[in-house]
Amino acid sequence: MLFICLFYVFYFLLFLLQVLGCDYAIRGEIVSHAQRLQHELQNKPGSHPFNEILYFNVGNPQSLGQKAITFFREVLVLCDHPPLLDKSETHALFSGDAIARARLILDVIPGRTTGGYSDTLGVKGLRDAVAAGIASRDGFPANPDDVFLTDGATPAVHIIMQLLIRSEKDGILCPIPQYPLYSASIFLHGGSLVPYYLDESTGWGLEIAELKKQLDDARSKGITVRALVVINPGNPTGQVLAKENQKQIVDFCKNEGLVLLADEVYQDNVYVDDKKFNSFKKIARSMGYEDEDLLLVSIHSVSKGYYGECGKRGGYMEVTGFGKEVKEQICKVAIVNLCFSNISGQILVSLVMNPPKVGDESYESFNAEKQGILSSLARRAKALEDAFNGLEGVTCNKAEGAMYLFPRLHLPQKAIEAAKAVDAAPDMFYARCLLDATGIVVVPGSGFGQVPGTWHIRCTILPQEEKIPGIICRLQAFHEAFMQQFRD
Ligand code: DCS
């Protein structure tokens, strides 16, 4: 009995240590400080040199004003309240193809309700729809049995880490900078993060030589490297991988026996004409590789893109190349959750993968909404990139995709010393001064990882377009004053 108690105490302490060590910068110290300031502004208007807090820290499109796509919401509403389908007024309020789609979807949901548990891995008919959407995106077949519907991308990442990591001797190759879900999840599951650095000087390039160097180094330390994480388009870096580069990555994983974990949540956020999103699945198939040639997990979410439905929690993972035992393990974990994903999220991901097509009643208005959002995001990204590059001592790569800029700060020595004096990293110090002076919330680069001795901040491109000029003015005035104060 005593032994069992000690065993549980040990594992609880281990878990506590893992939780304590896990850091999540996008909701970290700066955000808590911003919330305090917001509270002070509410209680005492005029108590700060700004009258609102501008949250540039999270990629949360609709909370920053992005409108939901009408077609998606129409279908969701009709599925949530099927009696609407039988009312005559519905035909005046909703588009014909939204009504037809809602009927089709309800037909495949057991009990025709969004209020029930679904099959563990997702509603079969919706997994079929997602697989059909993947096939039409890639031009290669997709098997619905490989598709698992999830509550956004986050649980998919956790489940894969849970399956891959057996001890701290299991390593996962992760980009630096990276979205901190990966470091947090590896940490929580007790594995080792094996970093590979993206090259800022080539627009955050992903070099195979760097992957090989870090892999060999980890192996020489006795780490079994099990997977390579690639975020494409990148967060926080915004780079979109070129096809040739993706082919090299596929070959690298195949030759080294690594699982390729492709985070493709920003697949609909590409802003430059010379780059296009290509899924790793498509790249591998176009190289002639079949299922068994590559262990691939591709992840997508309804949270990003032109849809930005973070609150609905929908997504999928497509798992190819693994034996049936691995899928059984995924099912086991899923069963513990009853069903992996809420039904509205499942419907939404089926819609995102099968939006209205040319000729459908909604197509024109759907496409106008989609293009309106994407072209505005592209203009915002460019305006902010130019603004950062115009600041003394700041350099900023282009956001080719995703929702962020990650400018580098070349700070004067005096600012670095002032940061040290208050026991803060220089980028944290800069972010905090920016917040105190302007109400603008950004995330210090250290939250994502960066080459030691370099300093960055991450800011989203999501605030509404009409706010951008005012934000840039505040940023410029702050930066000038900051540099004036700390110039060597
Ligand atoms: N993968 C990447 C690369 C992400 O940027 C995010 C969220 C996720 C996965 C998880 O998304 P969901 O669980 O919502 O599907 N991005 C966060 C960010 O950087 N800002 O806001 C959220």
XYZ file of C-alpha atoms and ligand atoms in Angstrom:
510
model
C 0.000 0.000 0.000
C 2.776 2.389 1.037
C 4.605 1.495 -2.163
C 1.533 2.324 -4.275
C 1.115 5.682 -2.483
C 4.790 6.543 -3.020
C 4.446 5.561 -6.676
C 1.508 7.960 -7.175
C 3.229 10.759 -5.218
C 6.291 10.328 -7.445
C 4.249 10.549 -10.644
C 2.238 13.488 -9.364
C 5.477 15.368 -8.544
C 6.907 14.483 -11.945
C 3.737 15.762 -13.627
C 3.843 18.940 -11.520
C 7.439 19.546 -12.538
C 6.497 19.052 -16.192
C 3.569 21.447 -15.892
C 5.678 24.053 -14.095
C 8.367 23.827 -16.753
C 5.918 24.304 -19.577
C 5.755 27.865 -20.828
C 3.083 29.397 -23.063
C 4.258 32.809 -24.100
C 1.306 33.957 -26.189
C -0.749 34.031 -22.989
C 2.220 34.837 -20.713
C 3.448 37.618 -18.444
C 2.908 40.447 -20.947
C -0.731 39.452 -21.416
C -1.368 39.331 -17.649
C 0.146 42.819 -17.406
C -2.084 44.002 -20.288
C -5.156 42.664 -18.489
C -4.167 44.595 -15.360
C -3.806 47.781 -17.423
C -7.181 47.159 -19.058
C -8.776 46.837 -15.655
C -7.151 50.096 -14.536
C -8.404 51.861 -17.667
C -11.944 50.656 -16.966
C -11.851 51.772 -13.338
C -9.986 54.993 -13.974
C -10.280 56.255 -17.574
C -7.330 58.440 -18.514
C -4.945 56.682 -16.132
C -2.660 55.649 -19.010
C -1.378 57.406 -22.137
C -3.788 55.315 -24.301
C -7.462 54.478 -24.018
C -7.544 50.882 -25.237
C -5.412 47.777 -25.135
C -4.603 46.404 -28.587
C -4.094 42.672 -28.459
C -1.493 41.832 -31.097
C -0.435 38.714 -29.237
C -2.854 36.000 -30.378
C -3.908 34.795 -33.800
C -7.587 35.066 -32.897
C -9.104 36.579 -36.075
C -12.784 36.984 -35.197
C -12.077 38.491 -31.783
C -10.143 41.205 -33.658
C -13.021 41.940 -35.997
C -12.767 39.404 -38.839
C -16.266 38.482 -40.019
C -17.365 34.843 -40.096
C -17.988 33.374 -43.568
C -21.750 33.514 -44.168
C -22.114 30.148 -45.928
C -20.356 28.283 -43.102
C -22.477 29.948 -40.432
C -25.719 29.396 -42.367
C -25.062 25.673 -42.576
C -24.103 25.540 -38.890
C -27.261 27.372 -37.789
C -29.483 25.085 -39.872
C -27.764 21.965 -38.533
C -28.062 23.258 -34.980
C -31.786 23.919 -35.361
C -33.223 21.558 -38.002
C -36.868 22.740 -37.578
C -35.772 25.850 -39.526
C -35.443 23.639 -42.600
C -39.203 23.151 -42.706
C -40.160 26.833 -42.445
C -41.103 28.743 -45.572
C -39.243 31.932 -44.452
C -35.962 29.988 -44.322
C -35.722 30.068 -48.133
C -35.784 33.854 -48.074
C -33.155 34.086 -45.327
C -30.694 31.333 -46.254
C -29.053 30.434 -49.547
C -30.345 27.345 -51.346
C -26.985 25.560 -51.275
C -26.616 26.161 -47.509
C -30.047 24.573 -47.004
C -29.146 21.632 -49.240
C -25.774 21.172 -47.512
C -27.367 21.245 -44.045
C -29.814 18.522 -45.136
C -26.968 16.380 -46.492
C -24.971 16.814 -43.297
C -27.890 16.045 -40.990
C -28.511 12.883 -42.995
C -25.063 11.535 -42.020
C -25.199 12.503 -38.339
C -26.624 9.789 -36.093
C -29.951 11.049 -34.698
C -29.779 14.105 -37.030
C -28.671 16.284 -34.107
C -25.569 18.250 -33.149
C -26.412 17.475 -29.535
C -25.224 13.864 -29.411
C -21.841 12.197 -28.994
C -20.452 11.195 -32.356
C -18.444 8.097 -33.259
C -15.152 8.303 -31.412
C -13.071 9.413 -34.391
C -15.717 11.665 -35.872
C -18.960 11.202 -37.819
C -18.219 8.750 -40.630
C -19.957 10.850 -43.316
C -18.035 13.955 -42.228
C -14.715 12.081 -42.292
C -15.664 10.994 -45.830
C -16.303 14.645 -46.711
C -12.961 15.783 -45.257
C -11.148 12.999 -47.150
C -12.901 14.082 -50.367
C -11.821 17.692 -49.690
C -8.189 16.616 -49.162
C -8.285 14.586 -52.384
C -9.651 17.486 -54.380
C -7.094 19.913 -52.850
C -4.136 17.602 -53.602
C -5.210 15.768 -56.732
C -4.337 12.466 -54.997
C -6.722 10.085 -53.221
C -7.324 10.329 -49.474
C -8.677 7.475 -47.362
C -11.390 8.432 -44.816
C -9.960 5.747 -42.487
C -6.802 7.877 -42.207
C -8.775 10.962 -41.155
C -9.485 11.711 -37.480
C -11.626 14.710 -36.609
C -10.324 16.749 -33.657
C -11.244 19.758 -31.512
C -8.801 22.019 -33.374
C -5.129 21.275 -34.040
C -4.040 21.362 -30.389
C -5.449 17.973 -29.271
C -4.044 16.381 -32.441
C -0.554 17.571 -31.508
C -0.941 16.301 -27.936
C -2.141 12.898 -29.043
C 0.730 12.434 -31.476
C 3.253 13.504 -28.834
C 1.648 11.102 -26.373
C 2.101 8.254 -28.856
C 5.641 9.193 -29.894
C 7.202 9.952 -26.521
C 8.064 7.085 -24.196
C 10.761 8.812 -22.087
C 13.099 11.818 -22.078
C 15.313 9.799 -24.421
C 12.725 10.284 -27.198
C 13.359 13.474 -29.135
C 11.275 15.583 -31.500
C 12.985 17.867 -34.018
C 11.263 21.228 -33.750
C 11.836 24.503 -35.576
C 13.249 27.451 -33.679
C 11.445 29.808 -33.632
C 8.346 27.607 -33.145
C 4.780 27.938 -31.985
C 5.094 27.090 -28.258
C 2.415 24.387 -28.364
C 5.201 22.085 -29.536
C 7.698 22.810 -26.765
C 4.857 22.683 -24.213
C 3.471 19.390 -25.503
C 6.904 17.719 -25.703
C 7.596 18.922 -22.180
C 4.244 17.756 -20.803
C 4.753 14.310 -22.293
C 8.271 14.060 -20.878
C 10.253 14.036 -24.154
C 13.203 16.056 -25.425
C 12.920 18.935 -27.851
C 15.678 18.741 -30.454
C 15.901 22.232 -31.952
C 16.678 23.084 -35.538
C 17.147 26.739 -36.404
C 15.384 28.474 -39.267
C 17.717 30.851 -41.086
C 16.531 34.430 -40.668
C 19.033 35.722 -43.236
C 17.325 33.709 -46.015
C 13.755 34.606 -45.014
C 13.558 31.894 -42.322
C 14.850 29.164 -44.634
C 14.735 25.530 -43.545
C 18.124 23.998 -44.396
C 18.557 20.216 -44.645
C 22.192 20.551 -43.479
C 20.932 22.101 -40.239
C 18.399 19.276 -39.763
C 21.132 16.684 -40.308
C 23.530 18.429 -37.941
C 20.977 18.616 -35.125
C 19.792 15.051 -35.731
C 23.340 13.646 -35.571
C 24.107 15.720 -32.505
C 20.992 14.451 -30.682
C 21.726 10.857 -31.668
C 25.291 11.164 -30.395
C 23.816 12.098 -27.011
C 21.712 8.928 -26.948
C 18.422 10.581 -27.983
C 16.144 8.560 -30.262
C 14.758 11.194 -32.585
C 11.273 10.094 -33.584
C 9.735 12.946 -35.545
C 10.305 16.182 -37.384
C 7.814 19.016 -36.877
C 7.401 21.400 -39.815
C 5.017 24.358 -39.590
C 4.103 25.505 -43.099
C 3.213 28.363 -43.519
C 5.301 29.205 -40.470
C 4.325 30.573 -37.105
C 5.800 32.945 -35.934
C 8.013 33.359 -39.014
C 5.468 33.572 -41.848
C 7.611 31.717 -44.403
C 5.990 29.495 -47.044
C 8.142 26.537 -48.059
C 9.120 26.107 -51.694
C 8.213 22.812 -53.372
C 11.860 21.776 -53.868
C 12.571 22.354 -50.182
C 9.531 20.250 -49.237
C 10.790 17.397 -51.428
C 14.135 17.487 -49.606
C 12.302 17.369 -46.264
C 10.228 14.377 -47.373
C 13.397 12.520 -48.458
C 15.143 13.453 -45.227
C 12.317 11.964 -43.123
C 12.083 8.874 -45.309
C 15.836 8.223 -45.194
C 16.159 8.889 -41.464
C 12.996 6.978 -40.514
C 11.333 10.022 -38.922
C 7.635 10.763 -38.630
C 6.900 13.977 -40.505
C 4.468 16.019 -38.430
C 3.184 18.645 -40.847
C 1.345 21.503 -39.169
C -0.634 22.986 -42.058
C -3.125 25.119 -40.140
C -2.226 28.232 -42.184
C -2.707 26.522 -45.569
C -5.239 29.150 -46.661
C -3.089 32.098 -45.509
C -0.628 32.763 -48.342
C -0.106 36.381 -49.440
C 2.582 36.339 -52.134
C 2.135 35.511 -55.809
C 5.379 33.566 -56.145
C 4.539 31.055 -53.400
C 1.741 28.536 -53.134
C 0.750 26.182 -50.346
C 1.444 22.531 -51.121
C 0.561 19.885 -48.578
C 3.339 17.463 -47.660
C 0.970 14.640 -48.602
C 0.710 16.026 -52.147
C 4.475 16.545 -52.368
C 5.172 12.965 -51.222
C 2.642 11.496 -53.668
C 3.957 13.638 -56.520
C 7.420 12.170 -55.810
C 5.918 8.732 -56.395
C 5.907 7.759 -52.715
C 3.011 5.662 -51.529
C 1.528 5.328 -48.064
C 4.124 2.882 -46.771
C 7.086 5.034 -47.875
C 6.594 7.874 -45.416
C 5.213 8.195 -41.875
C 3.173 11.361 -42.191
C 0.753 13.157 -39.888
C -0.862 16.251 -41.431
C -2.782 18.600 -39.188
C -5.350 21.238 -40.054
C -7.759 23.446 -38.123
C -10.784 25.701 -38.602
C -9.105 28.335 -36.386
C -7.049 30.083 -39.087
C -7.363 30.819 -42.805
C -10.100 33.155 -44.054
C -12.536 31.352 -41.733
C -10.791 32.043 -38.363
C -13.278 30.012 -36.325
C -11.013 29.501 -33.258
C -13.931 29.290 -30.844
C -15.665 26.478 -32.715
C -12.781 24.029 -32.163
C -12.660 21.937 -35.311
C -9.819 20.236 -37.141
C -8.461 16.979 -38.458
C -5.336 14.912 -38.602
C -4.591 12.684 -41.549
C -2.349 9.816 -40.518
C -0.679 7.878 -43.345
C 2.058 5.268 -43.565
C 1.521 3.773 -40.096
C 0.537 0.198 -39.318
C -2.865 -0.691 -37.968
C -1.487 -0.942 -34.379
C -0.782 2.804 -34.370
C -4.307 3.620 -35.490
C -5.587 1.298 -32.779
C -3.571 3.268 -30.230
C -5.078 6.527 -31.518
C -8.537 4.961 -31.185
C -7.772 3.896 -27.607
C -6.838 7.444 -26.608
C -9.863 8.786 -28.477
C -12.224 6.394 -26.732
C -11.143 7.813 -23.384
C -12.393 11.184 -24.677
C -15.739 9.617 -25.771
C -15.578 11.559 -28.995
C -12.560 13.492 -30.184
C -14.371 16.497 -31.506
C -17.590 18.420 -30.911
C -20.100 18.011 -33.734
C -20.258 21.681 -34.778
C -16.452 21.626 -35.144
C -16.735 18.477 -37.258
C -19.336 20.092 -39.515
C -17.209 23.192 -39.862
C -14.070 21.303 -40.868
C -16.111 19.392 -43.469
C -17.242 22.785 -44.856
C -13.764 24.322 -44.807
C -12.536 21.354 -46.865
C -15.565 21.545 -49.204
C -16.511 25.203 -49.627
C -19.033 26.346 -52.278
C -17.882 25.661 -55.842
C -18.214 27.710 -59.025
C -21.874 27.514 -60.072
C -23.249 27.046 -56.543
C -25.752 29.689 -55.448
C -23.431 30.994 -52.685
C -20.238 30.865 -54.688
C -20.034 34.531 -55.745
C -20.722 35.957 -52.280
C -18.577 33.300 -50.575
C -15.648 34.051 -52.857
C -16.056 37.816 -52.385
C -15.940 37.372 -48.579
C -12.933 35.040 -48.803
C -10.930 37.219 -51.201
C -11.862 40.359 -49.254
C -10.396 38.921 -46.053
C -7.271 37.483 -47.682
C -6.422 40.590 -49.697
C -6.897 42.785 -46.647
C -4.606 40.505 -44.619
C -1.983 40.776 -47.365
C -2.176 44.599 -47.277
C -1.964 44.647 -43.471
C 1.047 42.313 -43.505
C 2.835 44.560 -46.018
C 2.002 47.805 -44.192
C 3.286 46.430 -40.873
C 6.358 44.859 -42.477
C 7.256 48.207 -44.102
C 6.640 50.018 -40.816
C 8.949 47.679 -38.886
C 11.642 47.921 -41.547
C 11.426 51.713 -41.306
C 12.308 51.676 -37.597
C 15.901 52.295 -36.531
C 17.614 48.989 -35.646
C 14.697 46.772 -36.713
C 14.690 44.281 -39.584
C 11.632 42.305 -40.594
C 11.238 39.446 -43.065
C 8.190 39.355 -45.292
C 5.106 37.518 -44.025
C 4.593 35.255 -47.041
C 1.838 33.509 -45.154
C 0.265 32.772 -41.733
C -0.785 35.683 -39.497
C 2.329 37.168 -37.917
C 5.442 39.257 -38.301
C 8.548 38.413 -36.336
C 10.812 41.486 -36.550
C 14.329 41.402 -35.144
C 15.344 44.106 -32.679
C 18.948 45.265 -32.727
C 18.849 46.962 -29.344
C 21.396 49.457 -28.020
C 23.697 48.178 -25.244
C 22.131 50.628 -22.790
C 18.692 49.073 -23.349
C 20.153 45.604 -22.815
C 21.680 46.786 -19.533
C 18.424 48.446 -18.447
C 16.662 45.131 -19.079
C 19.264 43.270 -17.029
C 18.811 45.737 -14.171
C 15.142 44.737 -13.901
C 15.946 41.068 -14.440
C 14.181 40.895 -17.819
C 15.297 39.561 -21.193
C 15.819 42.499 -23.589
C 12.869 41.531 -25.818
C 10.596 41.197 -22.788
C 11.806 44.620 -21.610
C 11.034 46.150 -25.025
C 7.585 44.508 -25.176
C 6.775 45.742 -21.705
C 7.893 49.325 -22.450
C 5.808 49.204 -25.672
C 2.739 48.069 -23.759
C 3.152 50.662 -21.005
C 3.557 53.466 -23.539
C 1.007 52.485 -26.210
C -1.312 49.706 -25.005
C -0.006 47.460 -27.815
C 0.461 43.834 -26.745
C 3.125 41.795 -28.569
C 4.906 38.597 -27.558
C 8.661 38.614 -26.833
C 10.609 36.401 -29.248
C 11.984 34.335 -26.367
C 8.517 32.744 -26.119
C 9.117 31.081 -29.500
C 12.857 30.471 -29.244
C 15.472 32.444 -31.189
C 19.195 32.235 -31.921
C 20.864 33.089 -28.594
C 21.822 36.753 -28.443
C 19.169 37.814 -30.989
C 15.946 39.524 -29.934
C 12.558 39.620 -31.623
C 8.906 40.360 -31.023
C 5.919 38.653 -32.626
C 2.856 40.619 -33.606
C -0.214 39.477 -35.505
C -1.368 41.168 -38.691
C -4.999 40.762 -37.598
C -6.185 44.131 -36.221
C -8.732 45.635 -38.599
C -7.277 47.490 -41.569
C -8.591 50.924 -40.624
C -6.756 50.674 -37.294
C -3.375 49.872 -38.842
C -2.224 53.461 -39.676
C -2.951 54.631 -36.111
C -1.155 51.626 -34.673
C 1.874 52.269 -36.892
C 1.996 55.911 -35.721
C 1.974 54.815 -32.074
C 4.634 52.209 -32.759
C 6.893 54.713 -34.539
C 6.557 57.343 -31.814
C 7.280 54.778 -29.106
C 10.290 53.306 -30.902
C 11.840 56.719 -31.554
C 11.495 57.681 -27.900
C 12.860 54.281 -26.780
C 15.937 54.586 -29.000
C 16.434 58.189 -27.914
C 16.387 57.131 -24.276
C 18.801 54.214 -24.682
C 20.986 55.253 -27.626
C 24.648 54.389 -26.842
N -0.512 25.101 -34.858
C -0.096 26.361 -35.099
C 1.071 26.592 -35.973
C -0.791 27.431 -34.512
O -0.367 28.678 -34.776
C -1.905 27.185 -33.682
C -2.622 28.296 -32.994
C -2.287 25.852 -33.478
C -1.572 24.836 -34.071
C -3.456 25.482 -32.626
O -4.639 25.860 -33.200
P -6.080 25.326 -32.773
O -5.915 24.402 -31.626
O -6.886 26.524 -32.453
O -6.590 24.615 -33.969
N -1.990 29.543 -32.978
C -1.957 30.364 -31.811
C -1.109 31.551 -31.978
O 0.056 31.544 -32.288
N -1.814 32.616 -31.712
O -3.087 32.296 -31.422
C -3.260 30.893 -31.369
